[in-house]
Amino acid sequence: MATINSIQPLWDSLFTEQAGMQDANQVQEGMPIFEDVFRDMLDTVKQTDAEKNEAEYLLATGQLDNPSVRSIASAKALLSVQLLAELRNRALDAYSEISRMSI
């Protein structure tokens, strides 16, 4: 089973020394784009679901000594799916707000 890692920031600093940067591409080099964050979340959902399925299989075949491992794996899988759904909902809300803005 995988260990739970501590929360890490998505980027080191947001727009540090922005005034000194000439090109907009230089600002975005250090920042992950939404696509990368969303793909990482999808990978996390796939990984936690695989861990849950493995724990359920081991529990069903009697190879799992500690049944709480299955409960923990199920909770991690559920939380990762909920986080992915919330990320999608927030992105759609932000997009709809931007599209309603008059220019």
Coordinates of N, CA and C in Angstrom, one line a residue:
M1 N 0.8 -1.2 0.0 CA 0.0 0.0 0.0 C 0.9 1.3 0.0
A2 N 0.4 2.3 -0.6 CA 1.1 3.5 -0.7 C 1.0 4.3 0.6
T3 N 2.0 5.1 0.9 CA 1.9 5.9 2.1 C 1.2 7.3 1.8
I4 N 0.7 7.9 2.8 CA 0.1 9.2 2.6 C 1.2 10.3 2.7
N5 N 1.3 11.1 1.6 CA 2.3 12.2 1.6 C 1.7 13.4 2.2
S6 N 2.6 14.3 2.6 CA 2.1 15.6 3.1 C 1.7 16.5 2.0
I7 N 0.9 17.5 2.3 CA 0.5 18.4 1.2 C 1.6 19.3 0.8
Q8 N 1.8 19.3 -0.5 CA 2.9 20.1 -1.2 C 2.2 21.3 -2.0
P9 N 2.9 22.4 -2.0 CA 2.3 23.5 -2.8 C 2.4 23.2 -4.3
L10 N 1.5 23.8 -5.1 CA 1.5 23.5 -6.5 C 2.7 24.2 -7.2
W11 N 3.1 25.3 -6.7 CA 4.2 26.0 -7.2 C 4.9 26.8 -6.1
D12 N 6.2 27.1 -6.3 CA 7.0 27.7 -5.2 C 6.5 29.1 -4.9
S13 N 6.5 29.9 -5.9 CA 6.0 31.3 -5.6 C 5.2 31.7 -6.8
L14 N 4.2 32.5 -6.6 CA 3.3 32.9 -7.6 C 3.7 34.3 -8.1
F15 N 4.2 34.4 -9.3 CA 4.5 35.7 -9.9 C 5.6 36.4 -9.1
T16 N 6.6 35.7 -8.6 CA 7.7 36.4 -8.0 C 8.5 37.1 -9.0
E17 N 8.9 38.3 -8.6 CA 9.6 39.2 -9.5 C 8.9 39.3 -10.9
Q18 N 7.6 39.5 -10.8 CA 6.8 39.6 -12.0 C 7.2 40.8 -12.8
A19 N 7.5 41.9 -12.2 CA 7.9 43.1 -12.9 C 9.1 43.0 -13.7
G20 N 10.1 42.1 -13.3 CA 11.3 41.9 -14.0 C 11.2 41.0 -15.2
M21 N 10.1 40.2 -15.3 CA 10.0 39.3 -16.4 C 9.4 40.0 -17.6
Q22 N 10.0 39.7 -18.7 CA 9.7 40.4 -20.0 C 8.6 39.6 -20.7
D23 N 8.6 38.3 -20.7 CA 7.7 37.5 -21.5 C 6.7 36.8 -20.7
A24 N 5.5 36.7 -21.2 CA 4.4 36.0 -20.4 C 4.7 34.5 -20.2
N25 N 5.5 33.9 -21.2 CA 5.9 32.5 -21.1 C 6.8 32.3 -19.9
Q26 N 7.6 33.2 -19.6 CA 8.5 33.1 -18.4 C 7.7 33.0 -17.1
V27 N 6.6 33.7 -17.0 CA 5.8 33.7 -15.8 C 5.1 32.3 -15.7
Q28 N 4.7 31.6 -16.8 CA 4.0 30.4 -16.7 C 5.0 29.2 -16.6
E29 N 6.2 29.3 -16.8 CA 7.2 28.2 -16.8 C 7.1 27.5 -15.4
G30 N 7.1 28.3 -14.3 CA 7.2 27.7 -13.0 C 5.8 27.2 -12.5
M31 N 4.7 27.6 -13.2 CA 3.4 27.3 -12.7 C 2.8 26.1 -13.5
P32 N 2.2 25.1 -12.8 CA 1.5 24.1 -13.6 C 0.3 24.6 -14.2
I33 N 0.0 24.2 -15.4 CA -1.2 24.6 -16.1 C -2.4 23.7 -15.5
F34 N -3.6 24.1 -15.7 CA -4.7 23.3 -15.2 C -4.7 21.9 -15.8
E35 N -4.3 21.7 -17.0 CA -4.3 20.4 -17.6 C -3.4 19.5 -16.8
D36 N -2.2 19.9 -16.4 CA -1.3 19.1 -15.6 C -1.9 18.8 -14.2
V37 N -2.5 19.7 -13.6 CA -3.1 19.5 -12.3 C -4.3 18.5 -12.4
F38 N -5.1 18.7 -13.5 CA -6.2 17.8 -13.7 C -5.7 16.3 -14.0
R39 N -4.7 16.2 -14.8 CA -4.1 14.9 -15.1 C -3.6 14.2 -13.9
D40 N -2.9 15.0 -13.1 CA -2.4 14.4 -11.8 C -3.5 13.9 -10.9
M41 N -4.6 14.7 -10.9 CA -5.8 14.2 -10.1 C -6.4 13.0 -10.7
L42 N -6.5 12.9 -12.0 CA -7.0 11.7 -12.6 C -6.1 10.5 -12.3
D43 N -4.8 10.7 -12.4 CA -3.9 9.6 -12.0 C -4.0 9.2 -10.6
T44 N -4.3 10.1 -9.7 CA -4.5 9.8 -8.3 C -5.8 9.0 -8.1
V45 N -6.8 9.4 -8.8 CA -8.1 8.6 -8.7 C -7.9 7.2 -9.2
K46 N -7.2 7.0 -10.3 CA -6.9 5.7 -10.9 C -6.1 4.9 -9.9
Q47 N -5.1 5.5 -9.3 CA -4.2 4.8 -8.3 C -5.0 4.3 -7.1
T48 N -5.7 5.3 -6.5 CA -6.5 4.9 -5.3 C -7.6 3.9 -5.6
D49 N -8.1 3.9 -6.8 CA -9.1 2.9 -7.1 C -8.5 1.5 -7.3
A50 N -7.3 1.5 -7.9 CA -6.6 0.2 -8.0 C -6.2 -0.3 -6.6
E51 N -5.8 0.5 -5.7 CA -5.5 0.1 -4.3 C -6.7 -0.4 -3.6
K52 N -7.9 0.2 -3.8 CA -9.1 -0.2 -3.2 C -9.5 -1.6 -3.8
N53 N -9.4 -1.7 -5.1 CA -9.8 -3.0 -5.7 C -8.8 -4.1 -5.2
E54 N -7.6 -3.9 -5.1 CA -6.6 -4.9 -4.6 C -6.9 -5.2 -3.2
A55 N -7.3 -4.2 -2.3 CA -7.6 -4.5 -0.9 C -8.9 -5.3 -0.8
E56 N -9.8 -5.0 -1.7 CA -11.1 -5.8 -1.7 C -10.9 -7.3 -2.1
Y57 N -10.0 -7.4 -3.1 CA -9.7 -8.8 -3.6 C -9.0 -9.6 -2.5
L58 N -8.0 -8.9 -1.9 CA -7.3 -9.6 -0.8 C -8.2 -10.0 0.4
L59 N -9.1 -9.1 0.7 CA -10.0 -9.4 1.8 C -11.0 -10.5 1.4
A60 N -11.4 -10.5 0.2 CA -12.4 -11.5 -0.3 C -11.7 -12.9 -0.3
T61 N -10.5 -12.9 -0.7 CA -9.8 -14.2 -0.8 C -9.1 -14.7 0.6
G62 N -9.3 -13.8 1.6 CA -8.7 -14.2 2.9 C -7.3 -14.0 3.1
Q63 N -6.7 -13.2 2.2 CA -5.2 -12.9 2.3 C -4.9 -11.7 3.0
L64 N -5.9 -10.9 3.4 CA -5.7 -9.6 4.1 C -6.0 -9.9 5.6
D65 N -4.9 -9.6 6.4 CA -5.0 -9.9 7.9 C -5.8 -8.7 8.6
N66 N -5.6 -7.5 8.1 CA -6.2 -6.4 8.8 C -7.3 -5.8 7.9
P67 N -8.6 -5.9 8.2 CA -9.7 -5.4 7.4 C -9.8 -3.9 7.3
S68 N -9.1 -3.2 8.3 CA -9.1 -1.8 8.2 C -8.4 -1.2 7.0
V69 N -7.5 -2.0 6.5 CA -6.7 -1.6 5.3 C -7.7 -1.4 4.1
R70 N -8.7 -2.3 4.0 CA -9.7 -2.1 3.0 C -10.5 -0.9 3.2
S71 N -10.9 -0.6 4.4 CA -11.7 0.6 4.8 C -10.9 1.9 4.5
I72 N -9.7 1.9 4.8 CA -8.8 3.1 4.5 C -8.7 3.3 3.0
A73 N -8.5 2.2 2.3 CA -8.3 2.3 0.8 C -9.6 2.8 0.2
S74 N -10.8 2.3 0.7 CA -12.0 2.8 0.2 C -12.3 4.3 0.5
A75 N -11.9 4.7 1.6 CA -12.0 6.1 2.0 C -11.1 7.0 1.1
K76 N -9.9 6.5 0.9 CA -9.0 7.3 0.0 C -9.5 7.4 -1.4
A77 N -10.1 6.3 -1.9 CA -10.6 6.3 -3.2 C -11.8 7.3 -3.3
L78 N -12.7 7.2 -2.3 CA -13.9 8.1 -2.3 C -13.4 9.6 -2.2
L79 N -12.5 9.9 -1.4 CA -12.0 11.3 -1.2 C -11.4 11.8 -2.5
S80 N -10.6 10.9 -3.2 CA -9.9 11.4 -4.4 C -11.0 11.7 -5.5
V81 N -12.0 10.9 -5.6 CA -13.1 11.1 -6.6 C -13.8 12.4 -6.2
Q82 N -14.1 12.6 -4.9 CA -14.8 13.8 -4.5 C -14.0 15.1 -4.8
L83 N -12.7 15.0 -4.5 CA -11.8 16.1 -4.8 C -11.7 16.4 -6.3
L84 N -11.7 15.4 -7.1 CA -11.6 15.6 -8.6 C -12.9 16.2 -9.1
A85 N -14.1 15.7 -8.5 CA -15.4 16.3 -8.9 C -15.4 17.8 -8.5
E86 N -15.0 18.1 -7.3 CA -15.0 19.5 -6.8 C -14.1 20.4 -7.7
L87 N -12.9 19.9 -8.0 CA -12.0 20.6 -8.9 C -12.7 20.9 -10.2
R88 N -13.3 19.9 -10.8 CA -14.0 20.1 -12.1 C -15.1 21.1 -11.9
N89 N -15.9 21.0 -10.9 CA -17.0 22.0 -10.6 C -16.5 23.4 -10.5
R90 N -15.4 23.6 -9.7 CA -14.9 24.9 -9.5 C -14.4 25.5 -10.8
A91 N -13.7 24.6 -11.7 CA -13.2 25.1 -13.0 C -14.4 25.5 -13.9
L92 N -15.4 24.7 -13.9 CA -16.6 25.1 -14.7 C -17.3 26.4 -14.2
D93 N -17.3 26.5 -12.9 CA -17.9 27.8 -12.3 C -17.0 29.0 -12.7
A94 N -15.7 28.8 -12.6 CA -14.8 29.9 -13.0 C -15.0 30.3 -14.5
Y95 N -15.1 29.2 -15.3 CA -15.2 29.4 -16.8 C -16.5 30.2 -17.1
S96 N -17.6 29.8 -16.4 CA -18.9 30.4 -16.7 C -18.9 31.9 -16.2
E97 N -18.2 32.1 -15.1 CA -18.1 33.5 -14.6 C -17.3 34.4 -15.6
I98 N -16.2 33.8 -16.2 CA -15.4 34.5 -17.1 C -16.2 34.8 -18.4
S99 N -16.9 33.8 -18.8 CA -17.7 33.9 -20.1 C -18.8 34.9 -20.0
R100 N -19.3 35.2 -18.8 CA -20.4 36.2 -18.6 C -19.8 37.6 -18.5
M101 N -18.5 37.8 -18.4 CA -17.9 39.1 -18.2 C -18.0 39.8 -19.6
S102 N -18.4 41.1 -19.5 CA -18.4 41.9 -20.7 C -17.1 42.6 -20.9
I103 N -16.6 42.6 -22.1 CA -15.3 43.2 -22.4 C -15.5 44.5 -23.2

